[in-house]
Coordinates of C-alpha atoms in Angstrom, one line a residue:
X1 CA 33.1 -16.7 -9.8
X2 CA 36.0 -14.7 -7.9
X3 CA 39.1 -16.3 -7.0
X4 CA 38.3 -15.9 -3.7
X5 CA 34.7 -18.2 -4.2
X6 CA 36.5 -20.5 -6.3
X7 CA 39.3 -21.3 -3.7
X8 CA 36.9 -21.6 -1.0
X9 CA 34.8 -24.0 -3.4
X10 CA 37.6 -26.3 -3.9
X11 CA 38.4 -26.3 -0.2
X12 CA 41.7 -24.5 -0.1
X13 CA 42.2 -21.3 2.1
X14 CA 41.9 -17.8 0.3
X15 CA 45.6 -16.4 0.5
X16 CA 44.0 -13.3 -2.0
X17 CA 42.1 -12.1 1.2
X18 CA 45.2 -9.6 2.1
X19 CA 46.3 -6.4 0.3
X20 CA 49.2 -8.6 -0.7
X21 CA 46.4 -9.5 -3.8
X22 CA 47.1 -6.4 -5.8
X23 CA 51.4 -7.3 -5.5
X24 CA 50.8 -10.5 -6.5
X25 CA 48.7 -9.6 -10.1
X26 CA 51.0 -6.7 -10.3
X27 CA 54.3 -9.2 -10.6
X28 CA 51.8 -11.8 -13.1
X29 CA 51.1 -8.5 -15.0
X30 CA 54.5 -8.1 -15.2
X31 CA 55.7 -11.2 -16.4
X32 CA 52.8 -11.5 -18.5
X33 CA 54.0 -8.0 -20.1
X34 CA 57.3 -9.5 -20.9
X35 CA 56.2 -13.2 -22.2
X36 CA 53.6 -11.5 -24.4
X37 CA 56.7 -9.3 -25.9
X38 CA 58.7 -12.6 -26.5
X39 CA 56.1 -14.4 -28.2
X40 CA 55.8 -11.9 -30.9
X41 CA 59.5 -10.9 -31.1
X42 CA 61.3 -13.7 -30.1
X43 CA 63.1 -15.5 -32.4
X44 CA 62.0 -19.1 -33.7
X45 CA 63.5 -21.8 -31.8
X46 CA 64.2 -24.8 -34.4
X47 CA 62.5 -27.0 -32.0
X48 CA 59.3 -25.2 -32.5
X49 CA 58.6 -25.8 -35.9
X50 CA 59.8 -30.1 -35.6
X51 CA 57.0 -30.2 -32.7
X52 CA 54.1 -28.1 -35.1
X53 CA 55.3 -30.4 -37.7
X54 CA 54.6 -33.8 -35.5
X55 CA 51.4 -32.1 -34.6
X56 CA 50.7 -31.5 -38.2
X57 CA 51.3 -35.1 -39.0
X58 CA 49.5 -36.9 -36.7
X59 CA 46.3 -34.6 -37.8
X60 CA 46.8 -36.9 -41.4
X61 CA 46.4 -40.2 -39.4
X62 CA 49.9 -40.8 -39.0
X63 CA 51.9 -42.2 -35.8
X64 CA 54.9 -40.9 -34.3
X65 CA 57.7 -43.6 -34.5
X66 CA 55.5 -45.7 -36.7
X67 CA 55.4 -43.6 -39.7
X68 CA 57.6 -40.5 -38.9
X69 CA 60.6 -39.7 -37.1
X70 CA 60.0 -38.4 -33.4
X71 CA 63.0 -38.1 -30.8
X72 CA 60.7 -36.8 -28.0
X73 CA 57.8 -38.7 -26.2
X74 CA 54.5 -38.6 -27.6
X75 CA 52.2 -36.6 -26.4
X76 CA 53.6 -33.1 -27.6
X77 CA 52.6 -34.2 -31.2
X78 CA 48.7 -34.2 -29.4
X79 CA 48.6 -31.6 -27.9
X80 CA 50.0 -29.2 -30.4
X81 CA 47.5 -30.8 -33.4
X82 CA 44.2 -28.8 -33.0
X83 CA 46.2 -25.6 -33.5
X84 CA 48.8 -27.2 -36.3
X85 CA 47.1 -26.2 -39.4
X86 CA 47.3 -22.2 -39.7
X87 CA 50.2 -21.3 -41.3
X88 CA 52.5 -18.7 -39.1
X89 CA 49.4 -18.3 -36.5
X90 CA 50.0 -21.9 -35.4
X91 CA 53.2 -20.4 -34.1
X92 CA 51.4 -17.8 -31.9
X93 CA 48.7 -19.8 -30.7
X94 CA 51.3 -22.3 -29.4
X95 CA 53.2 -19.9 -27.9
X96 CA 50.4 -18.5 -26.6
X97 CA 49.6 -22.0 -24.9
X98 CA 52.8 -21.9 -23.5
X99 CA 52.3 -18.2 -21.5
X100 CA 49.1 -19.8 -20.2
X101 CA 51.1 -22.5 -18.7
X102 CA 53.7 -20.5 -17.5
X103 CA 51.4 -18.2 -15.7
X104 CA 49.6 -20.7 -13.8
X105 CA 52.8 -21.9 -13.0
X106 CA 53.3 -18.6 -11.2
X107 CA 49.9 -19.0 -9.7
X108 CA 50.0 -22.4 -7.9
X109 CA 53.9 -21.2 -7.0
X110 CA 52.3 -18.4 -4.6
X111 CA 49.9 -20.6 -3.2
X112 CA 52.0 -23.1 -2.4
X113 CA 54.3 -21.2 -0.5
X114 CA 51.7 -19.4 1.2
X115 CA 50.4 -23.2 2.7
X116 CA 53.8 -24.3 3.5
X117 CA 55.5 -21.5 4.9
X118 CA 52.0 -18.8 5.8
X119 CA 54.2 -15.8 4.5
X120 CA 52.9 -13.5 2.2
X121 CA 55.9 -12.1 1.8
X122 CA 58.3 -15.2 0.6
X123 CA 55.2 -15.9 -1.4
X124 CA 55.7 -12.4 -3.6
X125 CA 58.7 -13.0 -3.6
X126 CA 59.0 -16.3 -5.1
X127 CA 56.5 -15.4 -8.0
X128 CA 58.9 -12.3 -8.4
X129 CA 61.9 -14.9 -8.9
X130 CA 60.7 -17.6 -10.8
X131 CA 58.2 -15.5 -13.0
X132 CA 61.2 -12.6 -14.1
X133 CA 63.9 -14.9 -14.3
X134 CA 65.4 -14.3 -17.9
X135 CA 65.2 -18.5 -18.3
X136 CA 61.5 -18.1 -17.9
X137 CA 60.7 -15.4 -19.9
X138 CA 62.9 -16.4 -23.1
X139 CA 61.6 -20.4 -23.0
X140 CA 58.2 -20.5 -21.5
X141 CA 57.1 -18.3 -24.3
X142 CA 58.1 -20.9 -27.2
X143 CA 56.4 -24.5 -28.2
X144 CA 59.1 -26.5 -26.4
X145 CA 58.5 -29.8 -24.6
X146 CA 60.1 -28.0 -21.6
X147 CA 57.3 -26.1 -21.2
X148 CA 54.3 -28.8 -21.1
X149 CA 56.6 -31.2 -18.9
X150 CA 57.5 -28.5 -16.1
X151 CA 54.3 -27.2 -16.0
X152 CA 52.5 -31.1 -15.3
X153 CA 55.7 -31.8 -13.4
X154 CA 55.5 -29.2 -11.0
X155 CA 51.9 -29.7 -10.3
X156 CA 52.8 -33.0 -9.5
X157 CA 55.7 -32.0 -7.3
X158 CA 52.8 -29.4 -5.5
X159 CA 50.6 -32.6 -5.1
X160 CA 52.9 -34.7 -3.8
X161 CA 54.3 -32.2 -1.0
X162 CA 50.5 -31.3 -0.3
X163 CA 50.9 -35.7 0.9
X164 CA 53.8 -35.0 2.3
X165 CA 52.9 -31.9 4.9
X166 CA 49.1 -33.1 5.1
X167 CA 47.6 -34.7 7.8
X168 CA 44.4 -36.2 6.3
X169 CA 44.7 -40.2 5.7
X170 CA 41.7 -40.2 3.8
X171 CA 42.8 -38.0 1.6
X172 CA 46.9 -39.4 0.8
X173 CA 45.9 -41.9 -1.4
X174 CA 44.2 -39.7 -4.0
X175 CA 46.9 -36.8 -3.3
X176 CA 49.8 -39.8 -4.2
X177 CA 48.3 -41.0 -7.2
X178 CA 47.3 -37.7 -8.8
X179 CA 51.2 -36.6 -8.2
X180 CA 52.5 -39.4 -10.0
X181 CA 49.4 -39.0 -13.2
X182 CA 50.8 -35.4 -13.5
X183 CA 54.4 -36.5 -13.6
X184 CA 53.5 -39.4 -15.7
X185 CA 51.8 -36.8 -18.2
X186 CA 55.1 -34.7 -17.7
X187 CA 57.7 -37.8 -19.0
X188 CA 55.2 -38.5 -22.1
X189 CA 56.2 -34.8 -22.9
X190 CA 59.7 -34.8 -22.0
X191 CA 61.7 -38.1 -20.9
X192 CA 63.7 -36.3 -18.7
X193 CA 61.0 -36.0 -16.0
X194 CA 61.1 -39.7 -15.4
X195 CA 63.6 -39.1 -12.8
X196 CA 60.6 -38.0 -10.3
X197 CA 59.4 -41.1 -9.6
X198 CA 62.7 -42.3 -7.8
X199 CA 63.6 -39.1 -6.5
X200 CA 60.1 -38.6 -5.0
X201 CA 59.4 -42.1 -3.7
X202 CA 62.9 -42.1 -2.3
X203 CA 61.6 -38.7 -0.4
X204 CA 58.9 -40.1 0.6
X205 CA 60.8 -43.0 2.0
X206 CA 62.5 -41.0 4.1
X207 CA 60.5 -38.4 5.4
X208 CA 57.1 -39.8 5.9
X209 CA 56.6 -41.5 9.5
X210 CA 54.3 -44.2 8.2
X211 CA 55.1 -48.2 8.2
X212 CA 57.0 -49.5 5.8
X213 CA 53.6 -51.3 4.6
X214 CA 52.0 -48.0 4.1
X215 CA 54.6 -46.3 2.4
X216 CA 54.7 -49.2 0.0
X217 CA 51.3 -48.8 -1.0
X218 CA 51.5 -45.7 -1.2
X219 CA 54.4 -46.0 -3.5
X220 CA 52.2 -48.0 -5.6
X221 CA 49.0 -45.7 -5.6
X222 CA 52.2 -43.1 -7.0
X223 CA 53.6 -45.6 -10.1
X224 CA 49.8 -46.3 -10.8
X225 CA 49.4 -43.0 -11.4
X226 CA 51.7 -42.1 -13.5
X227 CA 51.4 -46.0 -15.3
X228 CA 47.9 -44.6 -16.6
X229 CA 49.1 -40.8 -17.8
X230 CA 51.3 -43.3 -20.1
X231 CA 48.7 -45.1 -21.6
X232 CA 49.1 -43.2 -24.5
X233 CA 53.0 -44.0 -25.0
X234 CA 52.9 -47.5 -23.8
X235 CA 50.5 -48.0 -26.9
X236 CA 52.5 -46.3 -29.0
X237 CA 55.9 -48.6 -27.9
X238 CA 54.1 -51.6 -28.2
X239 CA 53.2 -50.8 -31.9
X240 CA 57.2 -50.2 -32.8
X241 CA 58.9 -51.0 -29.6
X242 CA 62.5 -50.6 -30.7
X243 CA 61.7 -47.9 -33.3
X244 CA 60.1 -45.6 -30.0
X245 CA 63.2 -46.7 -27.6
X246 CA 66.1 -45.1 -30.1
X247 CA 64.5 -42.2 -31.5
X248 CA 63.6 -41.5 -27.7
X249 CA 67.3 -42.2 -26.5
X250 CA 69.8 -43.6 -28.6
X251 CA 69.5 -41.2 -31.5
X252 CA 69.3 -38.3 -29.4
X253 CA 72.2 -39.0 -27.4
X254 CA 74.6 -39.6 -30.7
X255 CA 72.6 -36.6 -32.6
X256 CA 73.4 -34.1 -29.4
X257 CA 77.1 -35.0 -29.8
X258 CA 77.3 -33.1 -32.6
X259 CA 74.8 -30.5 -32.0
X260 CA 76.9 -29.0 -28.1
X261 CA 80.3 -30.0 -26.2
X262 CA 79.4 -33.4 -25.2
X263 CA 82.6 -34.4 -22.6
X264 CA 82.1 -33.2 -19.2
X265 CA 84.1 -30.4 -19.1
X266 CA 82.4 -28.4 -21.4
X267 CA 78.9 -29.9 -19.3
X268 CA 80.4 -28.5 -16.1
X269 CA 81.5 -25.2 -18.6
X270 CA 77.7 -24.9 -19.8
X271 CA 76.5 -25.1 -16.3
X272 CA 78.8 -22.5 -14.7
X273 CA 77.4 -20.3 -16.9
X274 CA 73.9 -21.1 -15.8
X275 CA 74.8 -21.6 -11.7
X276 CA 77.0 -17.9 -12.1
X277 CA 74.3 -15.9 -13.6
X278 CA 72.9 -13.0 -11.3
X279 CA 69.8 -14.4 -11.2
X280 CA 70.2 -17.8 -10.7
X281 CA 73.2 -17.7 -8.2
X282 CA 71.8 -16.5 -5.0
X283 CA 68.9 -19.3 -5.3
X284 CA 72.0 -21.6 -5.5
X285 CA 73.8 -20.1 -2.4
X286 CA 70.2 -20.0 -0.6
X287 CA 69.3 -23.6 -1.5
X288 CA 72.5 -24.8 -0.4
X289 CA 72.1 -22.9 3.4
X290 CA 69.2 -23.5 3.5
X291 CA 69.0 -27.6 3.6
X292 CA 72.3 -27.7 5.4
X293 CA 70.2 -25.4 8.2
X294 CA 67.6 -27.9 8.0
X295 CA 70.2 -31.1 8.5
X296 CA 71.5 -30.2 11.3
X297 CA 68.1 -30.3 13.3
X298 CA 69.0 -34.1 12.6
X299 CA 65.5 -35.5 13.8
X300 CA 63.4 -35.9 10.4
X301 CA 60.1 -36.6 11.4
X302 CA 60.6 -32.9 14.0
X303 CA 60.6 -30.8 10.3
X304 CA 58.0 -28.8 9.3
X305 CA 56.1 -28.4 6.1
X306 CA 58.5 -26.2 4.7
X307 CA 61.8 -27.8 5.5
X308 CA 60.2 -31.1 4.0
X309 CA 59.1 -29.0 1.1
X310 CA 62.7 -27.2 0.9
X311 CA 64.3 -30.9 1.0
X312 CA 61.8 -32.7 -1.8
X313 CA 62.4 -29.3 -3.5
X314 CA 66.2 -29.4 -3.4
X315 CA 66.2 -33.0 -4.3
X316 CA 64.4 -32.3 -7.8
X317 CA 66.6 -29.8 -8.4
X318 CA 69.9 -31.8 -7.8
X319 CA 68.2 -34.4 -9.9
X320 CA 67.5 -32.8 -12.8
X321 CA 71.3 -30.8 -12.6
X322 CA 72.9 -34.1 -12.6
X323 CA 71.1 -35.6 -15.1
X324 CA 71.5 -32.8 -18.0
X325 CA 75.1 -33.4 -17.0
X326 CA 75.3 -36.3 -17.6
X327 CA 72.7 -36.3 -20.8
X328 CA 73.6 -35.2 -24.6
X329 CA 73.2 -32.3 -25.9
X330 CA 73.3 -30.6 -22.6
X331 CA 72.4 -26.5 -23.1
X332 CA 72.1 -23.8 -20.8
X333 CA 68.2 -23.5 -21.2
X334 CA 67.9 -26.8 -19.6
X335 CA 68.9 -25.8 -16.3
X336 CA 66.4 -23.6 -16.2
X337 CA 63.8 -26.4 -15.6
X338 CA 65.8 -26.3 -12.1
X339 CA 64.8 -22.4 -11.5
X340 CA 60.9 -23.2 -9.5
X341 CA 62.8 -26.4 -7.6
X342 CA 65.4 -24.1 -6.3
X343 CA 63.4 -21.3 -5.1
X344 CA 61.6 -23.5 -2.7
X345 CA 64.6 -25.1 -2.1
X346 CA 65.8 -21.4 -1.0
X347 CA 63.3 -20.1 1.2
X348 CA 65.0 -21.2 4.1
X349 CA 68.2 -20.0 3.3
X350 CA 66.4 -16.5 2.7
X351 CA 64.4 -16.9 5.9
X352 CA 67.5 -16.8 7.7
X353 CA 69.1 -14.0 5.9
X354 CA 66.0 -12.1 5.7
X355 CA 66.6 -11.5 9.5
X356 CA 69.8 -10.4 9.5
X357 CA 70.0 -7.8 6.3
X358 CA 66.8 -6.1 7.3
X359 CA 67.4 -3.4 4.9
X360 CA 64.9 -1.7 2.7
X361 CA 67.7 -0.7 0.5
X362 CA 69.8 -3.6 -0.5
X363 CA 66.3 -5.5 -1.4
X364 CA 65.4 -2.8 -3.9
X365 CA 68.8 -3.2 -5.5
X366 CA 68.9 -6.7 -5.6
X367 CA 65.5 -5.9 -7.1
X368 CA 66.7 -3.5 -9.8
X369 CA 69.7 -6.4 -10.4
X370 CA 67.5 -9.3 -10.6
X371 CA 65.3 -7.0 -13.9
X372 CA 68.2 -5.8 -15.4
X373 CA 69.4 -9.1 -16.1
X374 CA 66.9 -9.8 -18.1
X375 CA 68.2 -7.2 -20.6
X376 CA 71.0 -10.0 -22.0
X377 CA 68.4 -12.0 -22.7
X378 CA 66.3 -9.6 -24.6
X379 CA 69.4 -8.8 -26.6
X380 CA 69.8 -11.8 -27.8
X381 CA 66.5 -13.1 -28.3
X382 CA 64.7 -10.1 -29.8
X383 CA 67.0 -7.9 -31.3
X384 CA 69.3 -10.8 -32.1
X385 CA 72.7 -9.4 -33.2
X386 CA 73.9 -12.9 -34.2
X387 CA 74.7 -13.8 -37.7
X388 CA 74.0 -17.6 -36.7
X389 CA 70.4 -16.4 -35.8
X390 CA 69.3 -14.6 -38.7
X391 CA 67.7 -17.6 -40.4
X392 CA 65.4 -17.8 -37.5
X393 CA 64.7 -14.2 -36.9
X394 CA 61.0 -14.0 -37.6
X395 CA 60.8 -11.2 -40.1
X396 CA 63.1 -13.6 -42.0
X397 CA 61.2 -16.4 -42.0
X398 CA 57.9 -14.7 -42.8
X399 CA 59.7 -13.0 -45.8
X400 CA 60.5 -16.4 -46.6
X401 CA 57.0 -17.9 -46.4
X402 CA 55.7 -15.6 -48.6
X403 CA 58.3 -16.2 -51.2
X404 CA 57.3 -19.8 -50.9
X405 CA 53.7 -19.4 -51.3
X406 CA 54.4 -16.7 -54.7
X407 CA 56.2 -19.8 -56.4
X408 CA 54.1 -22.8 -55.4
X409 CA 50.4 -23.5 -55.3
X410 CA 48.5 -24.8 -51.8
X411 CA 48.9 -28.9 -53.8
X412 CA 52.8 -28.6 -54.6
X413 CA 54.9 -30.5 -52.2
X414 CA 58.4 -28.7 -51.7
X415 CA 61.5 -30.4 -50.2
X416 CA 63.0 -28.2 -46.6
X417 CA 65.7 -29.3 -45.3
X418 CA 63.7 -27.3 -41.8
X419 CA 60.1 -28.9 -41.4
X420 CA 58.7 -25.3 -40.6
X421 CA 58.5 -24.2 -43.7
X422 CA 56.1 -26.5 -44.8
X423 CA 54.0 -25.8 -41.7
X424 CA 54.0 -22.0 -42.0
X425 CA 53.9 -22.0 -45.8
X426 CA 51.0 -24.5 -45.5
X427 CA 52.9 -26.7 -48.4
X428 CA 53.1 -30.4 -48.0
X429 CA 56.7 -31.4 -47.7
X430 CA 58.8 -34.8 -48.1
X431 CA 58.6 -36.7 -45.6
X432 CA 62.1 -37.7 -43.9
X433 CA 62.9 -34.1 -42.5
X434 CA 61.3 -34.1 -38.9
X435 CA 64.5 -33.3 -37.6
X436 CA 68.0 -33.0 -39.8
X437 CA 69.5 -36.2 -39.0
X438 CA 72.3 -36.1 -42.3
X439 CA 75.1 -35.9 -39.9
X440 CA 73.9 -38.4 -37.2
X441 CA 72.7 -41.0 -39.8
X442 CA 76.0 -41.2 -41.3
X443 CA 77.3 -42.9 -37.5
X444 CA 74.8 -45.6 -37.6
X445 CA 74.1 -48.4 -38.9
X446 CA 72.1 -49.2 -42.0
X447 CA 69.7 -50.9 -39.8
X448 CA 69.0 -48.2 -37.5
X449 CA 69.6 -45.3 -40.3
X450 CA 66.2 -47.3 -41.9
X451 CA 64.7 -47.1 -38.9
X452 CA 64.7 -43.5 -38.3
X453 CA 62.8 -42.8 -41.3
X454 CA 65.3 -39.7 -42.0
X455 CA 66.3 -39.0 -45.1
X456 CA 70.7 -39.2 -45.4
X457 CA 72.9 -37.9 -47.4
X458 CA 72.8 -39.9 -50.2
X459 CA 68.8 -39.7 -50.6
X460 CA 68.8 -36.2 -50.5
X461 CA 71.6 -35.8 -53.2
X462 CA 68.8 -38.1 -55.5
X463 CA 65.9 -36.1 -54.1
X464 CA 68.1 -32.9 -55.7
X465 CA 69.0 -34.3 -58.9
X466 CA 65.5 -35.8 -59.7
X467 CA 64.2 -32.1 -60.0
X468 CA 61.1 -33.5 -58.9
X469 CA 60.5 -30.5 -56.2
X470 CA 60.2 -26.9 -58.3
X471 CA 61.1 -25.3 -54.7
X472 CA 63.9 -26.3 -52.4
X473 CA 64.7 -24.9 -49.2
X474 CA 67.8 -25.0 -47.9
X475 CA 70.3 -23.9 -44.8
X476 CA 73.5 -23.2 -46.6
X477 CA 76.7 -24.5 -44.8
X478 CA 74.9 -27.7 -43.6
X479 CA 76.0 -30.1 -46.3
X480 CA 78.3 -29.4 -48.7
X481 CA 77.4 -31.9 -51.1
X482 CA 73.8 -30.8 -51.3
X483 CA 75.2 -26.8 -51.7
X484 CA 76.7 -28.0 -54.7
X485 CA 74.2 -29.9 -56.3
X486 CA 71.3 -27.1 -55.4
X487 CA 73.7 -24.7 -57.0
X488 CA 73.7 -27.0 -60.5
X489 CA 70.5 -27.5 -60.8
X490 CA 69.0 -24.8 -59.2
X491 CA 68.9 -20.7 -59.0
X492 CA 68.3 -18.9 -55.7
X493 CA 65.2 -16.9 -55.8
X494 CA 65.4 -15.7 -51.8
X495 CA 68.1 -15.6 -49.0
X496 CA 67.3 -14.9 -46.1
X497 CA 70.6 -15.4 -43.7
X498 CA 71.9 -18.6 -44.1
X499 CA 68.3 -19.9 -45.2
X500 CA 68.1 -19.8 -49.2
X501 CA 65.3 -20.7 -51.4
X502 CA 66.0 -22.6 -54.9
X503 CA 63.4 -22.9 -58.2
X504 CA 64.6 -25.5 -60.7
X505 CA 65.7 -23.9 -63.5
X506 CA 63.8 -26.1 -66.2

């Protein structure tokens, strides 16, 4: 069936009818080009081989929290599993997951905009933005929890201003409570997301011109919603309750502490560099104009569709800024969760400065600008020039997979201090290594380090000296104590950066 059928099928209006169509797949082409280039070059992301590994794991029966160490909600560990057993090609068929995702993102970006502002134009635009933007490109093509919990998030966001520039009654009820199961399913991925609910309800709140009954219940259809996208996870807390509350949040928050800056100037530092990059800072400056344009009409309930979208929009946005200051570890990447928030919150702005610059030339500059800053990003993320990267270069850690299956056989467990190796290697590994939690153990207490079900310091140093693994792999520089002891007792066979490999020498 055409796009054209299927929209009309599902009752929406067919914005592909103009010759704007052929733009649009052009710019999708185009950003599919450029994820497609970063899932085969991009370098590993650490993350992406903890998340294959919790897939992995609950493929073998066990639970997350329960029996292994998880410091992310649930519902990654599921979705990942079907594709979690096949070696290196996991990797590509997760990443590939995550283009998918990414692209419909682009998708239901265009539509929107065409429903809420009827511009064709913006629309391109928009898709142009968000799709291009370096942030995008670099993270959207990796297994990150990021990716799952913007993509449900945002088509909860879509949902919920679709309630909140409707007119059809009969239809607000099902609109609320399918905005809050897509956000619900976007917190089980990444916890971070929770702050919807009270950012949207507050919205809602305030710009909806129903009674206070009916927003109420409303509100209600919205928590039920996302109550039953958690089934999943509440099931999961009930069977380790305390176990599922600090991996989720108290051993993240002492783990990121050692992992970025964690005092607020170095937040405010890390999000200069976000808010000052080419691409990001004109949304900023739009946004901003934008909403304070739509303020001083004053009377709420006289906005249209798009300043209410622009406001829930900008809302989100602040939200989520505030939050990843206030959260540890707080990276740059983060911020880019803000990028599809911000461009909606900015179409005001550009409205308004559309009409005064009307001038073919600077847009085709800003243009050209807004793709060559995606060159820094392809720098560092393909051709990676770093020495702190090369252990995750991909060349590296295939070369390193292969050493690993020459020296084991497919029954051998081996001991990695980095869960992927196991994974790609297709070699059952001790348990205890989800994440490497040596250096964040060591500020607990014993009842909480026995909680984690991580393996410290002390363990490992047994684990090493036992010689009961024939093949260790290691990341030199991360504890000393355990460079030493691999060096008495065992001889390097591969490096490969600051990854080495070690076979016992008896």
């Amino acid at each position: 069936m055409a796009l054209g059928q299927f929209l009309t099928a599902i009752n929406m209006p067919n914005y592909f009818q103009s010759d704007d169509r052929s733009k649009f797949f052009l710019i999708l082409l185009l950003q599919a080009a450029f994820l497609v280039l970063f899932i085969v070059f991009r370098l590993m992301d650490a993350d992406e081989g903890i998340y294959l590994n919790a897939a992995n794991l609950v493929t073998e029966g066990l639970l997350p929290y329960h029996d292994f160490f998880s410091n992310q909600m649930p519902y990654i560990s599921y979705l990942y599993a079907p594709i979690s057993g096949f070696g290196m090609n996991s990797l590509y068929a997760g990443r590939v997951i995550s283009v998918l995702f990414s692209l419909i993102m682009s998708l239901v970006l265009y539509l929107t905009v065409r429903r809420i502002s009827d511009n064709s134009i913006y629309a391109l635009i928009t898709v142009f933005l968000f799709g291009l933007n370096g942030l995008t490109l670099t993270w959207q093509s990796t297994i990150k929890t990021s990716v799952v919990s913007d993509f449900f998030g945002f088509l909860g966001f879509v949902l919920f201003l679709q309630f909140l520039t409707g007119d059809s009654r009969k239809k607000n009820s099902l609109l609320i409570f399918g905005a809050g199961f897509l956000i619900g399913l976007a917190f089980n991925f990444r916890l971070t997301h929770l702050i919807f609910l009270p950012v949207l309800l507050g919205v809602m709140f305030y710009l909806c011109e129903f009674g206070i009954k009916l927003k109420i219940k409303y509100g209600l259809y919205f928590l039920l919603g996302s109550i039953i996208a958690s089934t999943g996870a509440i099931i999961l807390f009930f069977i380790e309750p305390y176990t599922f509350f600090f991996d989720n949040l108290i051993f993240r928050q002492v783990w990121g502490a050692n992992v970025v800056e964690s005092n607020l100037i170095g937040k405010l530092f890390t999000y200069a560099k976000f808010a000052l990059y080419p691409q990001n800072l004109p949304l900023i400056i739009l946004s901003l104009f934008g909403v304070g344009m739509i303020w001083r009409k004053r009377d709420r309930f006289s906005f249209s569709a798009l300043d209410r979208s622009a406001l829930a929009a900008f809302s989100i946005a602040s939200a989520l800024t505030l939050l990843y200051l206030y959260v540890t570890p707080t990276q740059f990447q983060y911020y880019g969760q803000t990028l599809p928030y911000l461009i909606l919150a900015s179409i005001p702005g550009f409205e308004m400065a559309a009409k005064k610059l009307k001038n073919r030339k600077i847009a085709i500059a800003a243009s050209l600008v807004y793709l060559l800053s995606i060159a820094p990003f392809i720098r560092i993320f393909i051709f990676a020039p770093r020495a702190q990267d090369a252990g995750f270069k991909l060349s590296n850690i295939s070369n390193a997979v292969e050493v690993i299956k020459q020296e084991t056989t497919t029954d051998e467990k081996i001991l990695s201090f980095y869960p992927h190796f196991g994974i790609y290697a297709d070699r059952e590994q001790e348990l205890g290594f989800e994440v490497w939690g040596i250096n964040t153990l060591a500020q607990l207490s014993e009842a909480d380090r026995k909680i984690t079900n991580l393996i410290g310091g002390e363990q490992l140093l047994e684990l090493i000296y036992s010689k009961k693994f024939r093949l260790v792999v290691s990341e030199s520089g991360r504890f000393r104590e355990a460079d030493d002891a691999l060096k008495r007792n065992y001889r390097i066979i591969g490096s490969f950066g600051a990854i080495k490999i070690y076979k016992s020498s008896h």
